[in-house]
Amino acid sequence: MKINIKNVAEKAGFSTATVSRVLRNYPGVREQTRKKILNTISELNYEINAVARNLRQKKTYSIGIIVGNVLSQFYSVIAKSVEDTANKYGYNVILCNGDEDPEKELNYLRVLKSNRVDGIILTPTGKNSTYIKHLINSGTRVVLLDRLLEGVNCDTVLVDNAIGAYKAVRHLIERGYKKIGIVNGYLDRTTGAERLRGYLNALREAGITKDDSLIKMGNFKKENGRKLTKELLNQPNKPEAIFTANIDISIGALIAIKEMNLKIPEDIGIVCFDDSDWMSIFEPPITVIRQPVYQLGSQASELLIKKIENEQNDLSINNRIILNTELIIRKSTRKLNNSIK
Amino acid sequence: MKINIKNVAEKAGFSTATVSRVLRNYPGVREQTRKKILNTISELNYEINAVARNLRQKKTYSIGIIVGNVLSQFYSVIAKSVEDTANKYGYNVILCNGDEDPEKELNYLRVLKSNRVDGIILTPTGKNSTYIKHLINSGTRVVLLDRLLEGVNCDTVLVDNAIGAYKAVRHLIERGYKKIGIVNGYLDRTTGAERLRGYLNALREAGITKDDSLIKMGNFKKENGRKLTKELLNQPNKPEAIFTANIDISIGALIAIKEMNLKIPEDIGIVCFDDSDWMSIFEPPITVIRQPVYQLGSQASELLIKKIENEQNDLSINNRIILNTELIIRKSTRKLNNSIK
DNA sequence: ATAATAATTGTAATCGATTACATTTCATTC
DNA sequence: GAATGAAATGTAATCGATTACAATTATTAT
């Protein structure tokens, strides 16, 4: 049989109010009473019903996070860091897999709202701004992660995507590469748009004219990275090096290169956005742009929880945190002798 | 202002009971009434409060999953498959990171219980049997994943760990290896114990006497895999090949081998438990035991949800599902000429 | 010992839904 | 048009906690 606070109160000989005060560690309960009630609680094996508490308190001590793709190493690090941080502050995390699908995202936003989570961390697909605004207006705290959302007023934690991409491509150019391809995600994610911008900036700066046939876009997943890389490297006008825009696309690209029996860096140079252990033990070790993934998640959580707990904060003030990326040079590019410059 | 069912009822001119019937899609509401109420709902932007519903119905439509280590690719696939499956049946997932720490595990079990999840999927550390039994007795459905728990009566979904490990080591033996090391997790996880058993079985069958200095154990994480592999390969009596017992240990081992400047398979042969894209594009491609990870998660979820929804089921009948592993031969071992037999 | 004050404890409303049971409305039959 | 039964709707208790406010008990001052 399920034990509730009333059972405890009766057995201990006090009212539910007093039991509740003991549970919540309120002052103003005689030590002797407290002990007696605590005893009864453990005798009866009583476990508080958080659902009832949540209803009454209008607070759930839980936050939701909707990630783009749980399968991605990127997001599993995010999940870990959000979990760690939330945990530190006594919050639970409800992890949802948006799967890069706006409909799934909307559905989860609704579910989370309905479950009255105290706040939501979201890597937006870019399509549900209206609902997200509604969420924010109706009091749910939201922090955007990894991607910006135009026209939505809320805290955001990002990486310097354009600069990161610029650094990657700049590195290739410095090594003498001129025909540089990019395998990118869609531009409706700001990560896609910004990384393309960085790529173009680097080309422009070097006086290299943009060649649309070297720019490939699809979703941010592995299979797509593989497909687009093959297209790119099979076309007559093929690049000497490629820049791949996220970890999953990068894995796909490396698979494609392997399947095509091409050698890195002899046949094709590559720089990937996002690091991983595997990147460093790969043969050859892959030059990457490293993002501070763990910090992305922890900063977002900290921001969110701060906003949740600080009731009187001014919702119109929105933080935008931009974290720096770093170029890690390894051995996936080579020096070309036509390094004219 | 937050809209509740009473607001809707008043505005629409009906009682909360009727509104609730519409919400729950009950029969016995006039079509005209239903429409009117649905209209009011969307006019007011009403969103049901799941917390209140959960309290009254004593059902949350959510399941908890406690994994060993979210950072591990293994568990991120598990998370994905549990999420997919739960989603299919209309359940939400609360993901918790047990971090291979019994205390964290116990804490999360308590939190999940307190939040009245309908069921829990757990990869047990092996230390909280008492509480888990209590959970089961008090009506929470539990399914164990990946690891067995002695003395606890509940559904379990596993992989044929001993056979898998046997196949791995057997493969090494067939190629002529005789000094075979193992980098394993702790034996209190049954995965650790079973994989060791498989290793020993293969040795015994081949008439190779066990050498304790070739058996290394620690936790199931990457850093440990790296450390133990170094120990193993630095000792005077070092193995010609190693078997690594899970994906994270394997990554650690590969890092160690790289750092020690050893060549696979010339200097050291290796077979890893658990596959990954990276394993196949690694140089050389790594021979692995592949587990059906996605199915592990989906089968566990199916079992759990079936148990949740089928109230009158006999709790004393417990399913144990054992999935098969598969040896994928790639190029991380070689034929030794001293293949005496 | 009594009044005044402080410290404990209790009563009952509340959070927002669901649902057993009661009541009203409608349709059908004679 | 009344009686009957079916269909639709409403009333109020309930889930299990929290908490404002009231009531009681203990302590201190006079």
XYZ file of C-alpha atoms (C1' of nucleotides) in Angstrom:
742
model
C 0.000 0.000 0.000
C 1.185 3.485 -0.770
C 1.983 5.561 2.265
C 1.114 9.234 2.209
C 1.689 12.161 4.469
C -1.622 11.566 6.239
C -0.575 8.068 7.270
C 2.622 9.457 8.676
C 0.782 12.218 10.511
C -1.649 9.809 12.123
C 0.947 7.297 13.164
C 3.191 9.984 14.605
C 0.317 11.741 16.297
C 0.681 15.103 14.589
C -1.010 16.970 11.804
C -0.005 16.807 8.175
C 1.111 20.404 8.456
C 3.753 19.509 10.989
C 4.899 16.537 8.991
C 5.200 18.755 5.962
C 7.227 21.212 7.954
C 9.613 18.453 8.912
C 9.842 17.308 5.311
C 10.631 20.768 4.072
C 13.021 21.378 6.941
C 11.142 24.392 8.186
C 12.137 25.987 11.463
C 9.656 26.125 14.304
C 9.261 22.432 14.958
C 10.293 21.158 18.341
C 13.337 18.911 18.131
C 11.511 16.134 19.902
C 8.652 16.307 17.401
C 10.978 16.362 14.473
C 12.702 13.223 15.655
C 9.456 11.414 16.270
C 8.192 12.270 12.809
C 11.455 11.342 11.145
C 11.273 8.030 12.923
C 7.773 7.360 11.704
C 8.829 8.300 8.210
C 11.548 5.715 8.139
C 9.421 3.145 9.941
C 6.723 3.447 7.324
C 9.226 3.777 4.508
C 7.459 6.904 3.459
C 8.594 8.549 0.223
C 7.226 11.918 -0.660
C 5.036 12.204 -3.723
C 6.786 14.746 -5.864
C 3.838 15.000 -8.219
C 1.603 16.342 -5.464
C 4.302 18.660 -4.243
C 4.879 19.964 -7.727
C 1.219 20.668 -8.215
C 0.869 22.612 -5.038
C 4.138 24.481 -5.332
C 3.816 25.142 -9.039
C 7.418 24.119 -9.357
C 8.825 20.847 -10.571
C 12.555 21.166 -10.080
C 13.026 19.755 -13.503
C 14.275 21.183 -16.749
C 13.813 19.851 -20.209
C 16.437 19.687 -22.890
C 15.680 19.119 -26.513
C 18.757 18.182 -28.498
C 19.171 17.837 -32.213
C 20.295 14.247 -32.245
C 21.155 12.156 -29.188
C 23.240 9.855 -31.307
C 25.724 12.564 -31.954
C 28.724 12.728 -29.716
C 28.266 16.476 -29.604
C 24.887 16.160 -27.971
C 25.868 13.405 -25.633
C 28.484 15.690 -24.170
C 25.840 18.394 -23.955
C 23.497 15.991 -22.201
C 26.201 15.075 -19.748
C 27.066 18.643 -18.905
C 23.474 19.765 -18.565
C 22.833 16.798 -16.352
C 25.846 17.507 -14.178
C 24.908 21.124 -13.757
C 21.217 20.562 -13.142
C 22.103 17.907 -10.643
C 24.346 20.297 -8.797
C 21.394 22.590 -8.230
C 18.915 19.858 -7.426
C 17.115 19.760 -10.728
C 16.138 16.762 -12.812
C 16.609 16.645 -16.526
C 14.145 15.417 -19.084
C 16.048 14.644 -22.239
C 14.203 14.822 -25.520
C 15.484 13.935 -28.914
C 14.287 16.544 -31.370
C 15.966 14.570 -34.125
C 16.442 17.743 -36.141
C 12.755 17.558 -36.928
C 10.675 20.701 -36.312
C 7.509 18.705 -35.681
C 9.120 16.516 -33.068
C 10.580 19.629 -31.548
C 7.190 21.315 -31.324
C 5.665 18.220 -29.848
C 8.313 18.051 -27.151
C 8.003 21.723 -26.371
C 4.303 21.114 -25.757
C 4.949 18.066 -23.623
C 7.503 19.893 -21.526
C 5.198 22.848 -21.077
C 2.375 20.587 -20.103
C 4.596 18.891 -17.578
C 5.403 22.307 -16.200
C 9.151 21.992 -16.311
C 10.756 25.019 -14.767
C 12.809 25.705 -17.842
C 13.895 24.436 -21.219
C 17.218 24.238 -23.003
C 16.794 23.992 -26.720
C 18.934 23.628 -29.809
C 16.321 25.057 -32.131
C 15.605 23.780 -35.604
C 14.558 27.296 -36.450
C 10.947 26.586 -37.300
C 9.006 27.020 -34.088
C 9.657 30.620 -33.151
C 5.996 31.412 -32.606
C 5.486 28.725 -30.047
C 8.781 29.472 -28.365
C 7.777 33.099 -27.981
C 4.496 31.955 -26.496
C 6.396 29.746 -24.069
C 8.559 32.602 -22.944
C 5.617 34.961 -22.594
C 3.732 32.478 -20.512
C 6.574 32.241 -18.043
C 8.643 29.251 -19.075
C 12.319 30.068 -18.973
C 14.120 29.155 -22.153
C 17.780 29.122 -23.058
C 18.864 28.522 -26.625
C 21.915 26.410 -27.165
C 24.331 26.241 -30.066
C 22.034 28.071 -32.464
C 20.535 31.501 -32.549
C 16.871 32.127 -33.232
C 16.063 35.367 -34.984
C 13.340 37.469 -33.441
C 13.119 35.450 -30.258
C 14.104 37.244 -27.140
C 15.990 34.877 -24.946
C 19.290 33.836 -23.491
C 21.569 32.090 -25.916
C 24.855 30.267 -25.603
C 26.841 29.904 -28.766
C 30.191 29.263 -30.265
C 31.939 31.681 -32.594
C 30.857 29.685 -35.595
C 31.866 32.069 -38.320
C 35.257 32.662 -36.787
C 35.781 28.958 -36.247
C 34.973 28.145 -39.853
C 37.116 31.030 -40.969
C 40.066 29.683 -39.011
C 39.637 26.248 -40.548
C 39.511 27.502 -44.107
C 42.194 30.066 -43.487
C 44.451 27.253 -42.360
C 43.810 25.376 -45.593
C 44.547 28.473 -47.630
C 47.775 29.081 -45.783
C 48.843 25.592 -46.700
C 48.360 26.418 -50.345
C 44.932 24.918 -50.974
C 42.761 26.950 -53.304
C 40.030 24.607 -54.392
C 38.330 24.115 -51.063
C 34.997 22.400 -50.661
C 32.570 22.620 -47.765
C 30.155 19.975 -46.583
C 27.665 21.855 -44.517
C 24.320 21.542 -42.784
C 21.280 23.497 -43.855
C 21.346 27.245 -43.559
C 18.173 27.508 -41.509
C 20.232 26.439 -38.541
C 22.380 29.420 -37.747
C 25.307 27.092 -37.248
C 25.006 26.226 -40.937
C 24.678 29.817 -42.038
C 27.505 31.079 -39.861
C 29.936 28.356 -40.770
C 29.270 29.047 -44.428
C 29.858 32.720 -43.775
C 33.220 31.978 -42.181
C 34.162 29.815 -45.124
C 33.252 32.540 -47.595
C 35.035 35.198 -45.602
C 38.248 33.244 -45.688
C 37.966 32.710 -49.430
C 37.171 36.347 -50.114
C 40.050 37.533 -48.000
C 42.388 35.332 -50.015
C 40.936 36.545 -53.284
C 39.575 33.141 -54.188
C 36.309 33.348 -56.058
C 33.499 31.289 -54.687
C 32.637 28.182 -56.657
C 29.097 26.968 -55.958
C 29.872 23.472 -57.104
C 32.211 23.137 -54.127
C 29.514 24.036 -51.626
C 27.351 21.150 -50.495
C 24.496 21.292 -48.053
C 22.158 18.787 -46.445
C 21.298 17.890 -42.907
C 23.781 17.661 -40.094
C 23.844 13.879 -39.912
C 26.456 11.277 -40.707
C 24.768 9.628 -43.645
C 24.374 12.966 -45.315
C 28.019 13.818 -44.745
C 28.941 10.606 -46.460
C 26.661 11.186 -49.415
C 27.652 14.783 -50.017
C 31.340 14.068 -49.689
C 31.090 11.386 -52.337
C 29.244 13.753 -54.637
C 31.832 16.400 -54.074
C 34.808 14.148 -54.682
C 33.277 12.393 -57.657
C 32.534 15.491 -59.647
C 34.905 16.590 -62.412
C 35.649 19.818 -60.655
C 36.695 18.379 -57.364
C 38.283 20.146 -54.408
C 41.789 19.601 -53.102
C 40.548 19.900 -49.545
C 37.278 19.984 -47.697
C 35.931 21.571 -44.585
C 33.228 19.578 -42.833
C 30.831 21.500 -40.664
C 30.081 19.266 -37.704
C 31.141 16.035 -36.089
C 28.564 13.829 -37.725
C 29.131 15.173 -41.195
C 32.831 14.707 -40.531
C 32.446 11.047 -39.664
C 30.402 10.594 -42.811
C 33.086 12.338 -44.819
C 35.852 10.167 -43.395
C 33.819 7.071 -44.207
C 33.307 8.294 -47.748
C 36.979 9.025 -48.208
C 37.857 5.582 -46.937
C 35.315 3.969 -49.228
C 36.692 5.865 -52.196
C 40.172 4.696 -51.307
C 41.527 8.183 -51.112
C 44.489 9.046 -48.926
C 44.499 11.906 -46.476
C 46.267 14.274 -46.979
C 47.871 13.129 -50.250
C 44.650 12.923 -52.270
C 42.456 15.154 -50.177
C 42.968 17.517 -47.283
C 40.382 17.859 -44.559
C 39.605 20.034 -41.572
C 36.653 19.154 -39.384
C 34.507 21.239 -37.102
C 34.446 19.615 -33.655
C 37.033 17.440 -31.990
C 36.904 13.941 -30.550
C 39.339 11.369 -29.241
C 38.882 9.461 -32.431
C 39.982 12.451 -34.465
C 43.336 12.420 -32.730
C 44.018 8.705 -33.071
C 42.761 8.505 -36.617
C 45.357 7.842 -39.290
C 46.333 10.506 -40.062
C 45.267 12.535 -37.051
C 42.667 15.030 -38.184
C 43.069 18.775 -37.926
C 39.982 20.195 -36.286
C 38.239 23.209 -34.901
C 37.579 22.357 -31.293
C 34.452 23.670 -29.630
C 34.122 23.847 -25.852
C 31.152 21.499 -25.914
C 30.945 20.759 -22.231
C 30.988 24.445 -21.405
C 28.244 25.102 -23.918
C 25.987 22.827 -21.932
C 27.050 23.911 -18.496
C 26.834 27.613 -19.265
C 23.383 27.175 -20.721
C 22.239 25.298 -17.644
C 23.720 27.818 -15.283
C 21.985 30.623 -17.117
C 18.699 28.782 -17.109
C 18.763 27.894 -13.449
C 19.797 31.391 -12.517
C 16.806 32.679 -14.419
C 14.491 30.156 -12.829
C 15.576 30.873 -9.315
C 15.821 34.605 -9.559
C 12.144 35.389 -9.909
C 12.394 39.149 -10.063
C 14.865 39.208 -12.895
C 14.184 41.398 -15.843
C 13.098 39.141 -18.641
C 13.886 41.738 -21.228
C 17.596 41.490 -20.529
C 18.968 38.600 -22.472
C 22.429 37.240 -22.229
C 24.278 36.081 -25.234
C 27.346 34.078 -24.416
C 29.754 33.315 -27.217
C 32.460 30.778 -26.545
C 35.662 30.540 -28.486
C 36.745 27.774 -30.786
C 40.301 26.664 -31.282
C 42.203 25.331 -34.263
C 44.008 22.092 -33.462
C 46.522 21.408 -36.173
C 47.248 17.752 -36.797
C 48.094 15.950 -39.997
C 45.144 15.923 -42.317
C 46.428 18.675 -44.574
C 49.722 19.128 -46.373
C 51.792 21.971 -47.781
C 51.031 22.478 -51.445
C 53.924 23.763 -53.534
C 51.663 26.017 -55.563
C 51.493 28.022 -52.393
C 51.569 31.166 -54.539
C 50.256 33.880 -52.231
C -2.163 34.396 -16.476
C -2.306 30.640 -16.447
C -5.485 29.170 -17.888
C -6.946 26.114 -16.216
C -9.808 23.790 -16.910
C -12.187 25.907 -14.849
C -11.564 28.948 -16.991
C -12.329 26.919 -20.050
C -15.476 25.482 -18.495
C -16.795 28.906 -17.533
C -16.061 30.523 -20.846
C -17.601 27.654 -22.776
C -20.602 27.449 -20.487
C -20.116 23.879 -19.312
C -18.795 22.113 -16.264
C -15.225 21.039 -15.772
C -16.404 17.457 -16.007
C -17.539 17.948 -19.560
C -14.376 19.780 -20.505
C -12.367 16.939 -19.055
C -14.392 14.469 -21.079
C -13.560 16.377 -24.215
C -9.892 16.480 -23.277
C -9.781 12.784 -22.673
C -11.807 12.072 -25.766
C -14.525 10.296 -23.880
C -17.688 9.271 -25.677
C -21.018 10.681 -24.557
C -20.413 14.323 -25.328
C -22.670 15.942 -27.882
C -20.774 16.859 -31.034
C -21.922 20.442 -30.771
C -20.644 20.677 -27.211
C -17.328 19.116 -28.107
C -16.778 21.660 -30.847
C -17.667 24.567 -28.649
C -15.284 23.414 -25.959
C -12.487 22.725 -28.408
C -12.980 26.219 -29.738
C -12.738 27.749 -26.304
C -9.632 25.694 -25.650
C -7.853 27.078 -28.644
C -9.220 30.590 -28.078
C -7.805 30.621 -24.582
C -4.669 28.784 -25.618
C -5.370 26.308 -22.886
C -2.728 23.675 -22.227
C -3.507 20.880 -19.879
C -1.547 20.645 -16.663
C 0.005 17.224 -16.781
C 1.116 17.462 -13.174
C -2.467 17.668 -11.946
C -3.540 14.913 -14.293
C -0.719 12.703 -13.117
C -1.621 13.210 -9.508
C -5.247 12.309 -9.979
C -4.637 9.420 -12.335
C -1.662 8.046 -10.457
C 0.042 7.673 -13.767
C 2.699 9.866 -15.314
C 3.271 8.429 -18.735
C 6.932 8.735 -18.149
C 9.708 6.258 -17.650
C 13.112 6.804 -16.189
C 16.338 5.416 -17.493
C 19.526 5.350 -15.525
C 22.537 4.673 -17.689
C 26.093 3.955 -16.705
C 27.701 6.833 -18.516
C 25.960 9.124 -20.976
C 29.255 10.029 -22.528
C 29.661 6.540 -23.833
C 28.525 5.884 -27.357
C 26.989 2.665 -26.118
C 24.625 4.496 -23.835
C 23.809 7.220 -26.270
C 22.504 4.589 -28.638
C 20.575 3.091 -25.731
C 19.144 6.495 -24.907
C 18.093 6.979 -28.495
C 16.370 3.634 -28.763
C 14.594 3.936 -25.431
C 13.473 7.369 -26.432
C 12.189 6.202 -29.802
C 10.284 3.340 -28.284
C 8.824 5.253 -25.380
C 7.790 7.949 -27.770
C 5.992 5.456 -29.947
C 3.796 4.512 -27.006
C 3.272 8.045 -25.765
C 5.707 7.988 -22.878
C 8.303 10.540 -21.902
C 11.781 9.625 -20.877
C 13.735 10.985 -17.967
C 17.385 10.292 -18.585
C 19.671 9.989 -15.616
C 23.381 9.564 -15.623
C 24.306 7.035 -12.985
C 27.947 7.575 -13.846
C 28.773 4.048 -12.730
C 28.430 5.304 -9.192
C 26.181 3.315 -6.851
C 25.359 6.372 -4.766
C 24.269 8.413 -7.727
C 22.282 5.440 -8.894
C 20.469 5.140 -5.585
C 19.763 8.822 -5.540
C 18.219 8.698 -8.998
C 16.169 5.648 -8.152
C 14.723 7.628 -5.264
C 14.063 10.678 -7.382
C 12.352 8.630 -10.051
C 10.231 6.837 -7.501
C 9.291 10.084 -5.884
C 8.301 11.466 -9.240
C 6.137 8.418 -9.713
C 7.482 7.378 -13.074
C 5.553 4.435 -14.412
C 8.681 2.386 -14.863
C 12.449 2.385 -14.791
C 15.108 0.993 -17.074
C 18.373 0.492 -15.297
C 21.886 -0.646 -16.053
C 22.673 -1.593 -12.492
C 25.987 -1.001 -10.800
C 25.211 -4.049 -8.707
C 25.109 -2.358 -5.327
C 21.511 -1.331 -4.764
C 19.642 -4.598 -4.852
C 17.778 -3.922 -1.638
C 16.270 -0.708 -2.825
C 15.513 -2.120 -6.242
C 13.622 -4.976 -4.634
C 11.695 -2.463 -2.586
C 10.878 -0.534 -5.746
C 9.547 -3.613 -7.440
C 7.533 -4.661 -4.422
C 5.964 -1.274 -4.145
C 4.708 -1.449 -7.696
C 7.287 0.312 -9.824
C 8.036 -1.673 -12.939
C 11.726 -2.204 -13.506
C 13.646 -3.658 -16.409
C 17.350 -4.319 -16.103
C 19.484 -3.579 -19.093
C 22.846 -4.941 -20.136
C 23.643 -6.372 -16.728
C 22.088 -8.986 -14.553
C 21.369 -8.485 -10.893
C 21.564 -11.555 -8.725
C 18.653 -12.152 -6.423
C 16.450 -9.492 -7.950
C 13.358 -10.746 -9.641
C 12.805 -8.711 -12.720
C 12.856 -8.567 -16.472
C 16.307 -8.329 -17.947
C 17.644 -7.722 -21.430
C 21.177 -8.813 -22.025
C 23.752 -9.744 -24.570
C 25.517 -13.107 -24.624
C 28.535 -11.614 -22.939
C 30.448 -14.779 -22.197
C 29.909 -16.132 -25.688
C 30.862 -12.819 -27.229
C 34.082 -12.652 -25.286
C 34.757 -16.287 -26.069
C 34.366 -15.610 -29.774
C 36.778 -12.715 -29.577
C 39.476 -14.649 -27.770
C 38.867 -17.765 -29.793
C 39.492 -15.722 -32.909
C 42.805 -14.564 -31.506
C 43.780 -18.100 -30.620
C 42.903 -19.340 -34.086
C 45.231 -16.767 -35.500
C 48.033 -18.197 -33.416
C 48.070 -15.806 -30.483
C 48.787 -17.424 -27.159
C 49.755 -14.606 -24.862
C 46.452 -12.790 -24.775
C 45.669 -9.984 -22.380
C 42.309 -8.683 -21.309
C 41.428 -5.148 -20.262
C 38.193 -5.516 -18.420
C 35.753 -3.641 -16.193
C 35.107 -4.623 -12.629
C 33.573 -8.000 -11.916
C 30.690 -6.671 -9.849
C 29.057 -5.715 -13.111
C 27.990 -8.978 -14.626
C 29.245 -7.743 -17.967
C 32.703 -7.717 -16.454
C 32.354 -11.136 -14.882
C 30.843 -12.754 -17.958
C 33.321 -11.316 -20.383
C 36.111 -12.571 -18.198
C 34.459 -15.978 -18.110
C 34.314 -16.078 -21.899
C 37.960 -15.125 -22.071
C 38.935 -17.866 -19.634
C 36.783 -20.436 -21.398
C 38.509 -19.793 -24.677
C 41.926 -20.097 -23.066
C 41.042 -23.266 -21.242
C 39.625 -24.858 -24.353
C 42.872 -24.152 -26.150
C 44.902 -25.497 -23.266
C 46.476 -22.148 -22.527
C 47.086 -21.631 -18.838
C 45.715 -18.481 -17.366
C 48.273 -15.817 -16.555
C 46.999 -13.350 -13.986
C 49.455 -10.703 -15.042
C 47.659 -10.513 -18.366
C 44.302 -9.802 -16.747
C 43.658 -6.166 -15.958
C 40.568 -4.725 -14.351
C 39.304 -1.272 -13.500
C 36.208 0.687 -14.328
C 34.543 0.676 -17.712
C 35.696 4.125 -18.731
C 38.087 5.409 -21.339
C 40.749 6.797 -19.061
C 40.981 3.496 -17.278
C 41.292 1.613 -20.539
C 44.188 3.808 -21.433
C 45.919 3.378 -18.108
C 45.522 -0.391 -17.908
C 46.587 -0.943 -21.484
C 49.777 0.962 -20.821
C 50.449 -1.089 -17.743
C 49.814 -4.264 -19.642
C 52.046 -3.386 -22.552
C 54.819 -1.958 -20.448
C 55.304 -4.976 -18.265
C 58.092 -7.436 -19.030
C 55.639 -10.236 -19.629
C 53.526 -8.495 -22.184
C 50.779 -9.962 -24.347
C 50.871 -10.371 -28.123
C 47.240 -9.400 -28.351
C 44.577 -7.879 -26.142
C 40.860 -8.141 -25.796
C 39.159 -4.963 -24.564
C 35.862 -5.380 -22.834
C 33.767 -2.399 -23.864
C 33.776 0.542 -26.221
C 35.189 3.055 -23.793
C 37.995 0.827 -22.602
C 38.686 0.124 -26.270
C 39.046 3.786 -27.123
C 41.381 4.155 -24.183
C 43.387 1.174 -25.351
C 43.700 2.535 -28.879
C 44.860 5.848 -27.485
C 47.440 4.083 -25.347
C 48.714 2.040 -28.258
C 49.027 5.163 -30.358
C 50.846 6.976 -27.584
C 53.251 4.064 -27.176
C 53.940 4.136 -30.887
C 52.965 0.544 -31.357
C 51.630 -0.744 -34.666
C 48.451 -2.801 -34.933
C 48.605 -5.669 -35.757
C 52.389 -5.945 -36.164
C 53.284 -5.099 -32.580
C 50.015 -5.876 -30.902
C 46.772 -7.540 -31.952
C 43.459 -6.297 -30.633
C 39.825 -7.315 -30.622
C 37.279 -4.965 -29.074
C 33.891 -5.561 -27.568
C 31.367 -3.251 -29.268
C 31.423 -1.810 -32.737
C 31.314 1.768 -34.008
C 31.775 3.549 -37.301
C 35.132 4.690 -36.081
C 36.246 1.111 -35.554
C 35.727 0.393 -39.217
C 37.531 3.447 -40.563
C 40.356 3.231 -38.094
C 43.730 2.326 -39.505
C 43.813 -0.621 -39.447
C 40.112 -1.396 -39.211
C 39.465 -3.029 -35.856
C 38.060 -6.510 -35.425
C 35.181 -6.335 -33.002
C 32.378 -8.142 -31.285
C 29.279 -6.290 -32.334
C 26.396 -6.004 -29.914
C 22.893 -5.151 -31.072
C 22.852 -2.017 -28.964
C 19.778 -0.399 -30.406
C 17.771 -3.568 -29.909
C 18.948 -3.820 -26.324
C 17.278 -0.506 -25.635
C 14.181 -1.055 -27.683
C 13.518 -4.519 -26.316
C 13.925 -3.283 -22.789
C 11.495 -0.447 -23.416
C 8.966 -2.702 -25.070
C 9.117 -5.079 -22.142
C 8.754 -2.285 -19.668
C 5.824 -0.631 -21.366
C 4.083 -3.930 -21.835
C 4.437 -4.542 -18.137
C 3.190 -1.074 -17.297
C 0.135 -1.269 -19.478
C -0.850 -4.821 -18.724
C -1.933 -4.342 -15.146
C -3.025 -7.883 -14.440
C 0.245 -9.439 -15.483
C 1.914 -11.877 -13.224
C 4.819 -10.111 -11.650
C 6.467 -13.342 -10.715
C 7.070 -14.239 -14.332
C 10.212 -12.553 -15.478
C 11.497 -12.429 -18.962
C 15.145 -12.715 -19.686
C 16.047 -11.769 -23.203
C 19.523 -12.560 -24.415
C 20.606 -11.030 -27.688
C 23.378 -12.373 -29.821
C 26.711 -10.790 -30.516
C 28.598 -11.121 -33.740
C 32.291 -11.288 -34.559
C 33.229 -8.793 -37.246
C 36.644 -9.680 -38.577
C 38.675 -6.754 -39.811
C 42.378 -6.164 -39.724
C 43.575 -5.675 -36.201
C 45.009 -9.162 -35.816
C 47.437 -11.123 -37.936
C 48.361 -14.752 -38.519
C 51.195 -15.788 -36.293
C 53.509 -18.431 -37.736
C 53.874 -20.112 -34.392
C 50.286 -21.087 -34.995
C 51.065 -24.370 -33.291
C 47.498 -25.236 -32.405
C -0.239 33.646 39.811
C -1.377 36.217 35.669
C -0.727 38.678 31.590
C 1.966 39.101 27.615
C 4.661 37.150 24.273
C 6.890 33.588 21.741
C 7.012 29.021 20.100
C 4.478 25.034 18.396
C 0.943 22.775 16.273
C -3.529 22.305 13.885
C -7.445 23.419 10.509
C -8.829 23.813 6.212
C -8.292 25.859 1.637
C -5.651 25.118 -2.320
C -3.042 23.499 -6.624
C -5.802 21.519 -11.419
C -7.194 17.877 -13.107
C -10.438 13.167 -13.056
C -14.471 10.510 -12.117
C -18.319 8.161 -9.355
C -22.639 9.299 -8.906
C -26.611 12.367 -9.355
C -29.325 15.113 -12.170
C -31.168 17.028 -16.183
C -32.414 16.808 -20.990
C -33.794 14.435 -24.976
C -35.949 10.828 -27.747
C -39.117 7.143 -28.113
C -43.242 4.632 -27.296
C -47.977 3.963 -26.330
C -49.126 13.996 -23.523
C -47.235 10.985 -19.969
C -44.054 7.335 -19.081
C -39.818 5.312 -19.952
C -35.113 4.785 -20.971
C -31.026 6.666 -22.993
C -27.918 10.361 -23.564
C -25.697 14.429 -21.926
C -24.194 17.187 -18.360
C -23.268 18.640 -13.597
C -21.832 18.168 -8.512
C -18.558 17.273 -5.503
C -15.020 14.143 -3.686
C -10.486 12.952 -4.658
C -5.305 12.514 -5.660
C -1.194 14.130 -1.812
C 1.130 17.527 -0.796
C 1.758 22.947 0.967
C 0.630 26.975 3.562
C -2.160 31.058 5.357
C -4.234 31.646 9.291
C -6.068 30.159 13.721
C -5.503 27.931 17.947
C -2.950 26.012 21.439
C 0.934 25.501 24.506
C 5.174 27.080 26.615
C 7.990 30.775 28.400
C 8.959 35.097 30.430
C 8.036 39.250 32.878
C 5.574 41.472 36.406
